[in-house]
Amino acid sequence: MTRHGKNCTAGAVYTYHEKKKDTAASGYGTQSVRLGKDAIKDFDCCCLSLQPCRDPVVTADGYLYEKEAILEYILHQKVEIARKMKAYEKQKRAQKSDSQLESTSGERERVEKFKKRENSIVSKPINPFTAATSRDSEGKSGSVGPAAGSSAASSSAGSSSGSGSGSSSTSALPSFWIPSLTPEAKPTILKKPVKTVLCPMSGRPLKMNELISVRFTPLDPSLDRVALLTRQDRYVCAVTKDTLGNSLPCAVLRPSGVVVTMECVERLIRKDMTDPVTGDKLTERDIVPLQRGGTGFSGSGVDLRAKEARPVMQV
């Protein structure tokens, strides 16, 4: 083996790791990376504040929120919807007034045209005693008719050009320095806002009375909240006492609000469909699976890979 055979560039195959390294260094192409633990939200953390919940509530889709945070979000959305609706109504009134002005101006133009047309048809009364003299005067002036006509035409043209230049000078030109007055600028057309508050995670309608209170079963009831939050394993299943975590699918029972594992639901609860805490009868709607993982920094769900689409070099 020669000394050049030990170099990294001596391989005949462009390996996968070399390709990934060159892709990351070049700045082109789509790069995917596996997310670490810090990028995934814990199952007992709020989807808005990303902190462990003090008073947790869950939606019908299984997204966990801090009660204070989600109520503040709902109130803020209602205020924003009211502001957008007020702006939309103002725009609607302005459009209505503009249409009324256009209709009144159109009617005024039609009236003016009608008056001009009517005035052009009305002629002067004919005097029978001056008819002959008028014919004689017309005959005498017939020889100079073309010259007079040309002079009249030139005078009319001059007067029309003079009036046109005067009107163009008096008309105001649009301003090119103010964006709202430029010829290309158009007012923004607002759409009618939706009055329904949507869930920030699922995008479905969200109501206060549909939120379900959640009761986690602590691992050690003797520990206070500060000591409980410093532990990695904080809560257990209310029935099987298995430690809960992101790797273990969980569900909330609507009548009691307790959190159990999906394995407990499949093996025990679905047999008689009874809440093990309160003894109430359950339906499929009363079993709400908790959504795992996902924050604002990564995709929701259990997918642990993130992708970044960057420019692609095309030949």
Short mmCIF file of N, CA, C and O in Angstrom, two decimals, residues 80-94 188 190-191 193:
data_model
loop_
_atom_site.label_atom_id
_atom_site.label_comp_id
_atom_site.label_asym_id
_atom_site.label_seq_id
_atom_site.Cartn_x
_atom_site.Cartn_y
_atom_site.Cartn_z
N GLU A 80 -58.90 40.39 19.59
CA GLU A 80 -58.37 40.58 18.23
C GLU A 80 -59.46 40.43 17.18
O GLU A 80 -59.50 41.18 16.20
N ILE A 81 -60.36 39.47 17.38
CA ILE A 81 -61.46 39.28 16.45
C ILE A 81 -62.38 40.51 16.44
O ILE A 81 -62.85 40.95 15.40
N ALA A 82 -62.65 41.05 17.64
CA ALA A 82 -63.49 42.25 17.72
C ALA A 82 -62.83 43.44 17.01
O ALA A 82 -63.49 44.22 16.32
N ARG A 83 -61.50 43.57 17.14
CA ARG A 83 -60.79 44.67 16.46
C ARG A 83 -60.87 44.49 14.94
O ARG A 83 -61.12 45.45 14.20
N LYS A 84 -60.65 43.27 14.45
CA LYS A 84 -60.72 43.02 13.01
C LYS A 84 -62.14 43.23 12.47
O LYS A 84 -62.32 43.76 11.37
N MET A 85 -63.15 42.83 13.26
CA MET A 85 -64.54 43.03 12.84
C MET A 85 -64.88 44.51 12.75
O MET A 85 -65.59 44.95 11.84
N LYS A 86 -64.35 45.31 13.69
CA LYS A 86 -64.60 46.76 13.67
C LYS A 86 -63.97 47.38 12.42
O LYS A 86 -64.60 48.23 11.76
N ALA A 87 -62.74 46.97 12.09
CA ALA A 87 -62.09 47.49 10.88
C ALA A 87 -62.83 47.05 9.63
O ALA A 87 -62.96 47.82 8.66
N TYR A 88 -63.35 45.82 9.63
CA TYR A 88 -64.10 45.33 8.47
C TYR A 88 -65.40 46.11 8.29
O TYR A 88 -65.76 46.46 7.16
N GLU A 89 -66.10 46.40 9.39
CA GLU A 89 -67.34 47.18 9.30
C GLU A 89 -67.06 48.60 8.82
O GLU A 89 -67.84 49.16 8.03
N LYS A 90 -65.95 49.18 9.26
CA LYS A 90 -65.59 50.52 8.81
C LYS A 90 -65.32 50.53 7.31
O LYS A 90 -65.76 51.44 6.59
N GLN A 91 -64.61 49.51 6.83
CA GLN A 91 -64.35 49.40 5.39
C GLN A 91 -65.65 49.19 4.62
O GLN A 91 -65.84 49.76 3.54
N LYS A 92 -66.56 48.41 5.19
CA LYS A 92 -67.84 48.16 4.52
C LYS A 92 -68.65 49.45 4.40
O LYS A 92 -69.25 49.72 3.35
N ARG A 93 -68.67 50.26 5.47
CA ARG A 93 -69.39 51.53 5.41
C ARG A 93 -68.76 52.48 4.39
O ARG A 93 -69.47 53.19 3.66
N ALA A 94 -67.43 52.49 4.33
CA ALA A 94 -66.75 53.36 3.36
C ALA A 94 -67.07 52.93 1.93
O ALA A 94 -67.32 53.78 1.06
N THR A 188 -55.94 48.24 1.01
CA THR A 188 -55.98 46.81 1.35
C THR A 188 -57.43 46.39 1.61
O THR A 188 -58.12 47.00 2.42
N LEU A 190 -59.94 44.16 3.29
CA LEU A 190 -60.03 43.27 4.45
C LEU A 190 -61.12 42.24 4.24
O LEU A 190 -62.20 42.54 3.72
N LYS A 191 -60.84 41.01 4.64
CA LYS A 191 -61.84 39.96 4.58
C LYS A 191 -62.57 39.87 5.91
O LYS A 191 -62.05 40.25 6.96
N PRO A 193 -63.55 38.62 9.24
CA PRO A 193 -62.85 37.68 10.14
C PRO A 193 -63.78 36.60 10.66
O PRO A 193 -65.00 36.78 10.78
#
